[in-house]
mmCIF file of C-alpha atoms in Angstrom:
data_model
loop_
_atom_site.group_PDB
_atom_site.id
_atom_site.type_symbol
_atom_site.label_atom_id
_atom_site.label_comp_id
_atom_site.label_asym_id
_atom_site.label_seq_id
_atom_site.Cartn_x
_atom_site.Cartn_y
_atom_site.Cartn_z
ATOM 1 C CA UNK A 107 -2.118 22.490 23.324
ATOM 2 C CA UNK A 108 0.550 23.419 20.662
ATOM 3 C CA UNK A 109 -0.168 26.058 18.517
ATOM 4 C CA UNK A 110 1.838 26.408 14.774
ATOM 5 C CA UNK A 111 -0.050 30.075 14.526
ATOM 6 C CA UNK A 112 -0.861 32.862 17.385
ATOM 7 C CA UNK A 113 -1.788 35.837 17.296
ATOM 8 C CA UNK A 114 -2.420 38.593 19.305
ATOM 9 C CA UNK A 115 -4.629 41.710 18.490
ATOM 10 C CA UNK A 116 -2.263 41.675 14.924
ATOM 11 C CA UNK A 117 -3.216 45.075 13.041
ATOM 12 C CA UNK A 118 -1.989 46.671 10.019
ATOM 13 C CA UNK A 119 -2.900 50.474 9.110
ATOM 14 C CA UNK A 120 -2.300 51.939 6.112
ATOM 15 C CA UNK A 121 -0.918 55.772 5.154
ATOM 16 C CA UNK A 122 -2.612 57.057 2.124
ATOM 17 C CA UNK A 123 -1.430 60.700 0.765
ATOM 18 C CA UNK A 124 -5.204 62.143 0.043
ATOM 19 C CA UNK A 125 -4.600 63.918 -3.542
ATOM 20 C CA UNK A 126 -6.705 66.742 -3.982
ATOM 21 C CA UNK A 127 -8.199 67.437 -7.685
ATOM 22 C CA UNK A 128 -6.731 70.266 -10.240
ATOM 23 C CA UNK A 129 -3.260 71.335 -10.768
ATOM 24 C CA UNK A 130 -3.592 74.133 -8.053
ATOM 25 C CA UNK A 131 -4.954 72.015 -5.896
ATOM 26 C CA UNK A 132 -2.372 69.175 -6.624
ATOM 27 C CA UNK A 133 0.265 71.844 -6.177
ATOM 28 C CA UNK A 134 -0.854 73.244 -2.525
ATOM 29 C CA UNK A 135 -0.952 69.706 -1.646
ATOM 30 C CA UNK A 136 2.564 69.412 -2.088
ATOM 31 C CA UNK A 137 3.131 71.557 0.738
ATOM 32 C CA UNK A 138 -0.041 70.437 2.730
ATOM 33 C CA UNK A 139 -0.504 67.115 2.349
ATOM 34 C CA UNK A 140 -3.446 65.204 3.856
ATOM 35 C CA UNK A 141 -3.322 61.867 4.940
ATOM 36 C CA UNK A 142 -5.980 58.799 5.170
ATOM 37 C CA UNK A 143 -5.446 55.963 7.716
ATOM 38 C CA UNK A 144 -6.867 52.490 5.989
ATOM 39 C CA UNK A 145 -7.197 49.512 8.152
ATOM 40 C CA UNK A 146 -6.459 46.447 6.556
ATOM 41 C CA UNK A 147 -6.310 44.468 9.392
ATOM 42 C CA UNK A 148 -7.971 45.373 12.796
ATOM 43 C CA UNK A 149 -6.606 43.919 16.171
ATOM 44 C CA UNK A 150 -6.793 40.069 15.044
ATOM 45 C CA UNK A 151 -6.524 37.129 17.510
ATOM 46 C CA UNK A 152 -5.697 33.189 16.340
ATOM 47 C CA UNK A 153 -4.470 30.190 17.611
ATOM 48 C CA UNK A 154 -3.855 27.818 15.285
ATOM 49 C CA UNK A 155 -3.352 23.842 15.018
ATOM 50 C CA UNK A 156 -0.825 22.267 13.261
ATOM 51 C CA UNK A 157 -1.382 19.889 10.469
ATOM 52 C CA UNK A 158 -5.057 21.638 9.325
ATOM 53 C CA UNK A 159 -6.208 23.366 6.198
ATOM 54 C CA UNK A 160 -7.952 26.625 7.399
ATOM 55 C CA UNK A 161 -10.299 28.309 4.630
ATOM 56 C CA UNK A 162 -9.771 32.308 5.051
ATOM 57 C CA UNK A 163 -12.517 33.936 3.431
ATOM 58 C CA UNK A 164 -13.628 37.624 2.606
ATOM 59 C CA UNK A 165 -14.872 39.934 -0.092
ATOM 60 C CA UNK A 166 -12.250 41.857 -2.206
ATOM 61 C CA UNK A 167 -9.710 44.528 0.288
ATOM 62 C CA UNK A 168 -11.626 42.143 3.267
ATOM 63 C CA UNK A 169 -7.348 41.965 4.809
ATOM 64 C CA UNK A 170 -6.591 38.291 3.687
ATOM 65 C CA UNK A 171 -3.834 39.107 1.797
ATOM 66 C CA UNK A 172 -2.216 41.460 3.982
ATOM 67 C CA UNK A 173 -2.817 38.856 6.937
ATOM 68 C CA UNK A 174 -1.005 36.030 4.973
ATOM 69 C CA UNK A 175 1.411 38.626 3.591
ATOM 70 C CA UNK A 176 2.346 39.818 7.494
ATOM 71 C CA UNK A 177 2.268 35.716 8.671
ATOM 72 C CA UNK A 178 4.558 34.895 6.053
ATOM 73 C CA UNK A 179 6.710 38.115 7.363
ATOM 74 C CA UNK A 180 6.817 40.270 4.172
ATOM 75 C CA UNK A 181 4.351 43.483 5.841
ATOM 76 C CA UNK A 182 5.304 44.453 9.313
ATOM 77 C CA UNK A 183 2.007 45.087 11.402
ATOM 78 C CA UNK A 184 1.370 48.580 12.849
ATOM 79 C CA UNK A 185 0.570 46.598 16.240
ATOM 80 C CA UNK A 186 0.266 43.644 17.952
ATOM 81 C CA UNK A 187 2.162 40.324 17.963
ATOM 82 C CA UNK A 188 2.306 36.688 15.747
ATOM 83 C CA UNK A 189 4.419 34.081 16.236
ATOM 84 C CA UNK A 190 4.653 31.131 13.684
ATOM 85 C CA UNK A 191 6.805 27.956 14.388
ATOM 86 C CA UNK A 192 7.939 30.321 17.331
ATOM 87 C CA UNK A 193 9.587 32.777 15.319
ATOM 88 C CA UNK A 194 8.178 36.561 14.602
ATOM 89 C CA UNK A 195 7.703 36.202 10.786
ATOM 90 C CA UNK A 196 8.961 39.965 10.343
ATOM 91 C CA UNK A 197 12.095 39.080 11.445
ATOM 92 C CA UNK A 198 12.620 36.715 8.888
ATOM 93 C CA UNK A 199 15.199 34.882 10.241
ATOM 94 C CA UNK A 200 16.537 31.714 7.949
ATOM 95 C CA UNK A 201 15.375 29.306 9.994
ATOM 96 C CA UNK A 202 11.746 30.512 9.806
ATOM 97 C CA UNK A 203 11.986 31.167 6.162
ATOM 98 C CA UNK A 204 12.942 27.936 5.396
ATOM 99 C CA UNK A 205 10.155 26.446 7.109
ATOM 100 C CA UNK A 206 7.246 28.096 5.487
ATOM 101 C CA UNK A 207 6.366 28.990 2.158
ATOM 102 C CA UNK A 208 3.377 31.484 -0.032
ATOM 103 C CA UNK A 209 2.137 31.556 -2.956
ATOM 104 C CA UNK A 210 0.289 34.289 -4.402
ATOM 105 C CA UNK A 211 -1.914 33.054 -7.252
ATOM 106 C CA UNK A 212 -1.688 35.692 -9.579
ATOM 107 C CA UNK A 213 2.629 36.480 -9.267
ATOM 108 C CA UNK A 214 5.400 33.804 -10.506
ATOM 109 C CA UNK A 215 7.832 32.750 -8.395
ATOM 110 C CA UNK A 216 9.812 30.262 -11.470
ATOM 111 C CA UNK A 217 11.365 31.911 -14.154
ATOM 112 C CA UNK A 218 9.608 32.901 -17.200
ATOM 113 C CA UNK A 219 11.682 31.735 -20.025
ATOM 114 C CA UNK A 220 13.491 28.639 -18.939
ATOM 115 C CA UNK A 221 12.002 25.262 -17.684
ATOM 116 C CA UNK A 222 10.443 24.228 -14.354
ATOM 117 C CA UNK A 223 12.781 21.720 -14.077
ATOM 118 C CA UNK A 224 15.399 24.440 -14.596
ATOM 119 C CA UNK A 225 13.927 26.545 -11.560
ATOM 120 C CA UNK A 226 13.714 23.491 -9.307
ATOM 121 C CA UNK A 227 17.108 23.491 -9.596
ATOM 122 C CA UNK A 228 17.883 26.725 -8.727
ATOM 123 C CA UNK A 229 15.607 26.588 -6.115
ATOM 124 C CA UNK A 230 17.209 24.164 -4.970
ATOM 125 C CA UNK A 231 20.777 25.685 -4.587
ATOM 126 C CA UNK A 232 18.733 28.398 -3.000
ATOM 127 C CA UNK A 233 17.289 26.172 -0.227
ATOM 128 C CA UNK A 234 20.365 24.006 -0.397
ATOM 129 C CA UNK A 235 18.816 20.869 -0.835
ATOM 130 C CA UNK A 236 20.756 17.783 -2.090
ATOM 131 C CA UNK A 237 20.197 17.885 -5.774
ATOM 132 C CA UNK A 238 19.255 14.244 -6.057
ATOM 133 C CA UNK A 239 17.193 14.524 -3.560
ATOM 134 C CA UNK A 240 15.286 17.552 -4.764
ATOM 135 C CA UNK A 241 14.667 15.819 -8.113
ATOM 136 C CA UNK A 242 13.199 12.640 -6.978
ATOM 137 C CA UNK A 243 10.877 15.220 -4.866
ATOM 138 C CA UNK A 244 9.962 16.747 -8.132
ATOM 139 C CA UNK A 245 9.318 14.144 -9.233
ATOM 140 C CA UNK A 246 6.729 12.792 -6.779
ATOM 141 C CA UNK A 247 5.249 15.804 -6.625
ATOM 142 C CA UNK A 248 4.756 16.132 -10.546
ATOM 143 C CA UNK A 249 2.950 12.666 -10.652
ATOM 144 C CA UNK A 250 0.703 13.380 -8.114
ATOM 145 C CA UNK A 251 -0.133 17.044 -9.631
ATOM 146 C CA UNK A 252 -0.356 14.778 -12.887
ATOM 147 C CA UNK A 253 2.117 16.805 -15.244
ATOM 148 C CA UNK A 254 4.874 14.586 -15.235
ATOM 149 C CA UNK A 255 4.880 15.915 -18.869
ATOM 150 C CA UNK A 256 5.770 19.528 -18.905
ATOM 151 C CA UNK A 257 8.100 19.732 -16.429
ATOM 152 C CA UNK A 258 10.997 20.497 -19.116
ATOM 153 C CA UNK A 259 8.661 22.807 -21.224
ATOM 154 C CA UNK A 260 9.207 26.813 -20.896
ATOM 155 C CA UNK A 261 6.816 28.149 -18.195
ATOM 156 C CA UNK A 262 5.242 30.915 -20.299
ATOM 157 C CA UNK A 263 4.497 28.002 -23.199
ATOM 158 C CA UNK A 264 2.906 26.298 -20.264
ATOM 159 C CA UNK A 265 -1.224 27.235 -19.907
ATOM 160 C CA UNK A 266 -2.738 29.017 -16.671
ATOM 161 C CA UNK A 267 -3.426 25.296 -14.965
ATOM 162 C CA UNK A 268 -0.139 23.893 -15.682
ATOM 163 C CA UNK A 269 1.918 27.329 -14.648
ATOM 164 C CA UNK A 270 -0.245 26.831 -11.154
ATOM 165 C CA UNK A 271 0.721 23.311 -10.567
ATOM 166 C CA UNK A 272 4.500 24.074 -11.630
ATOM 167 C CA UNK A 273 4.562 27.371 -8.839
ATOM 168 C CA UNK A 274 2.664 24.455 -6.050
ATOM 169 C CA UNK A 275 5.959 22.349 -6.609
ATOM 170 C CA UNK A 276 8.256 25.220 -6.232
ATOM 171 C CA UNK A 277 6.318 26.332 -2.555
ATOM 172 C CA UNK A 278 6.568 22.991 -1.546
ATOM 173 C CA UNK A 279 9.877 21.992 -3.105
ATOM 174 C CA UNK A 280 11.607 22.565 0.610
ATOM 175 C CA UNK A 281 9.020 20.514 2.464
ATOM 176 C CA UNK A 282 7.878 23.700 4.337
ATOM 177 C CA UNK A 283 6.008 22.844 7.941
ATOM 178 C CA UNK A 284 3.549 25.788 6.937
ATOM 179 C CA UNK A 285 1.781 26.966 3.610
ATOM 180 C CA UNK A 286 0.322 29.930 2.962
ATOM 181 C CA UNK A 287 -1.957 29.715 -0.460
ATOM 182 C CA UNK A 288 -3.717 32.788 -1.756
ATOM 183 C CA UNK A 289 -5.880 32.481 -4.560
ATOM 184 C CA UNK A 290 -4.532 28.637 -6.122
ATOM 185 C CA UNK A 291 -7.145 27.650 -8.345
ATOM 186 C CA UNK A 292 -8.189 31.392 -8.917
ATOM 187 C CA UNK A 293 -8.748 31.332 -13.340
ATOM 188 C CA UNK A 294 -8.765 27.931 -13.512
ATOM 189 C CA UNK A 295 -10.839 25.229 -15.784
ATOM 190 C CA UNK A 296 -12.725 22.916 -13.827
ATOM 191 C CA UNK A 297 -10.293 19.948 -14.045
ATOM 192 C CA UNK A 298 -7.794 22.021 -13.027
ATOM 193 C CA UNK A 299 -9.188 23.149 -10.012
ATOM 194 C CA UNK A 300 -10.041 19.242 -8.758
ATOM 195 C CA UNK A 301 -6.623 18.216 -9.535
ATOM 196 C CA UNK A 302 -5.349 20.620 -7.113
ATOM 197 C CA UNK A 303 -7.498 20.191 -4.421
ATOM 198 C CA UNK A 304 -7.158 16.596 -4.686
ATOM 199 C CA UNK A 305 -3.553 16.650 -4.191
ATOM 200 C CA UNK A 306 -3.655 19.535 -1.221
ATOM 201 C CA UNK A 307 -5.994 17.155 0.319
ATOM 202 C CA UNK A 308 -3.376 14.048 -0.175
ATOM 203 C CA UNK A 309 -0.897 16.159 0.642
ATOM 204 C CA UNK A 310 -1.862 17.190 4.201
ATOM 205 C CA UNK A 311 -2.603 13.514 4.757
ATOM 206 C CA UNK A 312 0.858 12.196 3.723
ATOM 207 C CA UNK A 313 3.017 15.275 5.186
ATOM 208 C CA UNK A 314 0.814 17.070 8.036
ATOM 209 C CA UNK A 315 1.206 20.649 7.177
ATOM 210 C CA UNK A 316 -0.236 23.555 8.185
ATOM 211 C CA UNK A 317 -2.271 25.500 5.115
ATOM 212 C CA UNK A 318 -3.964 29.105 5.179
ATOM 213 C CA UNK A 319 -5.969 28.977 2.314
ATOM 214 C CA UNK A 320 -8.102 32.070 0.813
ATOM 215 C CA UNK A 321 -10.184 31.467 -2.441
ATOM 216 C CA UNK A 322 -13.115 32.960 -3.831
ATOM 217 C CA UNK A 323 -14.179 29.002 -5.037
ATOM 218 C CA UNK A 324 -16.744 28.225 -2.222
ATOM 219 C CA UNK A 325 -15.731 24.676 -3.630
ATOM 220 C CA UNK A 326 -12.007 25.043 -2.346
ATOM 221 C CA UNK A 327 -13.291 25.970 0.943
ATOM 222 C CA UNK A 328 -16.109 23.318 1.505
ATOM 223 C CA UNK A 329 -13.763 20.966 0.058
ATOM 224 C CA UNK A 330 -10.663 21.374 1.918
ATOM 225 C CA UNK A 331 -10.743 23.467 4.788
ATOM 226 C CA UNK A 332 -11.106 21.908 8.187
ATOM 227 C CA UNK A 333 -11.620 25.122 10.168
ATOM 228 C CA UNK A 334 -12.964 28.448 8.484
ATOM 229 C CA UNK A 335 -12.007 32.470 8.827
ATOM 230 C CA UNK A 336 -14.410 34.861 7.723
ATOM 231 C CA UNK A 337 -13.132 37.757 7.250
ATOM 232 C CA UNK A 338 -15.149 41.284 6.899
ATOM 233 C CA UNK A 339 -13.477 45.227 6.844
ATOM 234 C CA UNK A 340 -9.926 44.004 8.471
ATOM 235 C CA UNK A 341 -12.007 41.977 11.299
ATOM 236 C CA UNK A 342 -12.115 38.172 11.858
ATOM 237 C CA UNK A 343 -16.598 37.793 11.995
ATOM 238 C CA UNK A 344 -16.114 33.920 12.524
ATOM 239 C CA UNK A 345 -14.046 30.930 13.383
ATOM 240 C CA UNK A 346 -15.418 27.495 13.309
ATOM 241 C CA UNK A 347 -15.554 24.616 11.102
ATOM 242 C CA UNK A 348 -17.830 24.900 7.917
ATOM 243 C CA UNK A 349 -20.650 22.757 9.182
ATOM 244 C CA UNK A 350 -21.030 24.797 12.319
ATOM 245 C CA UNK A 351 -20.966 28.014 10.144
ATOM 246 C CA UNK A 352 -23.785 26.723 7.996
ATOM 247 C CA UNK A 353 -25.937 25.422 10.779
ATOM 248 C CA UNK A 354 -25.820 28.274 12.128
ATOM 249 C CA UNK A 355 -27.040 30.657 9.431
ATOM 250 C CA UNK A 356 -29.207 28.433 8.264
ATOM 251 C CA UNK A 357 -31.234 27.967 12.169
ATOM 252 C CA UNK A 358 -34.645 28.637 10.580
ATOM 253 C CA UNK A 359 -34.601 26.499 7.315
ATOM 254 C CA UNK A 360 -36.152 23.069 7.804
ATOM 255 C CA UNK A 361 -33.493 19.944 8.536
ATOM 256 C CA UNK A 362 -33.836 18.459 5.037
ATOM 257 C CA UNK A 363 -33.300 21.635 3.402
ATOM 258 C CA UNK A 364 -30.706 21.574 0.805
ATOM 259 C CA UNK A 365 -28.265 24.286 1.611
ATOM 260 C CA UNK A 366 -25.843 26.152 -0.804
ATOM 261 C CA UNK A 367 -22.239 26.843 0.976
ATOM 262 C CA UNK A 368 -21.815 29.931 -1.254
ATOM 263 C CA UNK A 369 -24.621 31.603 -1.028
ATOM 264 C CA UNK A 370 -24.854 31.029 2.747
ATOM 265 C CA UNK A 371 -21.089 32.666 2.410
ATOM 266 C CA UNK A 372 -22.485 35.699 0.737
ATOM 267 C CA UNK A 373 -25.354 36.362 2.430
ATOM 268 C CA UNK A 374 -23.243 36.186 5.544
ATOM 269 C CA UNK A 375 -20.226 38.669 4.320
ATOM 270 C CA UNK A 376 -23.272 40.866 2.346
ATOM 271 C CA UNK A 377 -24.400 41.336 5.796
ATOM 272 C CA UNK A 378 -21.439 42.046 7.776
ATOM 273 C CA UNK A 379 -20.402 44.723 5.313
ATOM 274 C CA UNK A 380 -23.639 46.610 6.089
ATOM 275 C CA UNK A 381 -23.345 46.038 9.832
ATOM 276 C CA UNK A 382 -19.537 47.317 9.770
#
């Protein structure tokens, strides 16, 4: 079986210069400094599908950011190995990088003071993309984010929702094989949030890639993802697909039970963080 994502026992520690209280203390430090090692990811194994939406999910400083950030190749692990599309993403070769694409839900990639449409362009010259062909693709993927509308309006006049939707067509302006999404709908009104998972669900249907998704929306998640990570402390706790996860913490509740995905989520991560 072919594999879009593998790793093997991926880690990523941490340096931290301890800073001691006081002046004095401050001072001496500068000329005996003590250092804390943080694991933010711990010895991490995956093998993953192409064309699948996989829910990573964990509590705040859990590692999901720095494991997207070190897939996507901008942190180098401490140890360990990843391949994605067959490259090693901290090489960050040009042919990797123009396969794959993150987004970080709460940092810009557009400009600030000039259109979407504007940036598209750029980006476009930056991917070098045929510039008719770029614009017809922002195009369809405006009408099927539904805002058609604002694509020539300055992104900071532009509210939270429509901002999000703009920085989705930039990721995916390059048709990128592999997505990694981190935080989306995080801030988001209601309507907001369907639209988007609505059109990452069409999406994958239509063009088959592969999406790492994190959110803190169990709705995202239940939604959307067709396998789930749970992460806890740096470690992956579980791999599976969401109905699998919930059966199984859920063994002594009767069949007809209703069961609520998020608070089967946090009672799992509550306990894993007291076990670890």
């Amino acid at each position: 079986m072919s594999f879009v994502i593998e790793t093997k026992d991926l880690s990523r520690v941490y340096q931290t210069y301890q800073k001691p209280e006081g002046f004095l203390n401050s001072l001496r430090g500068f000329f005996n400094r003590k250092y804390v090692n943080k694991v933010a990811l711990d010895k991490t194994t995956l093998s993953i599908e192409p064309g699948q939406i996989i829910g990573l999910v964990g509590a705040n400083g859990a590692g999901k950011t720095t494991l997207l950030k070190m897939l996507s190749g901008l942190v180098t692990p401490t140890s360990g190995d990843a391949t994605v599309l067959g490259y090693k993403p901290w090489e960050r070769k040009n042919e990797f990088l123009s396969q794959i694409s993150i987004l970080l839900g709460q940092k810009n990639q557009l400009w600030w003071d000039i259109s979407p449409a504007d940036s598209y362009a750029l980006l476009a010259r930056i991917y070098d993309l045929e510039p008719e062909a770029a614009r017809k693709r922002v195009a369809y993927l405006a009408e099927m984010l539904q805002c058609s509308h604002v694509l020539n309006t300055q992104l900071r006049r532009l509210s939270l929702g429509e901002r999000m939707k703009m920085e989705i067509i930039g990721a995916l302006l390059h048709e990128p094989k592999v997505l990694f999404l981190d935080e989306p709908t995080i801030g988001l009104d209601i309507v907001a949030q369907e639209t988007i998972r609505e059109f990452l669900d069409q999406y994958v249907k239509d063009k088959g890639p592969t999406i790492i998704l994190t959110s803190h929306y169990m709705d995202d998640i239940a939604k959307l993802a067709n396998k789930l990570l749970l992460i806890s402390k740096g470690n992956i706790v579980y791999q599976g697909t969401v109905k699998e996860f919930v059966k199984k913490a859920n063994t002594g509740m009767a069949e007809n039970e209703e069961v609520d995905f998020e608070e089967v989520i946090h009672r799992f991560l509550e306990t894993e963080s007291r076990v670890r």
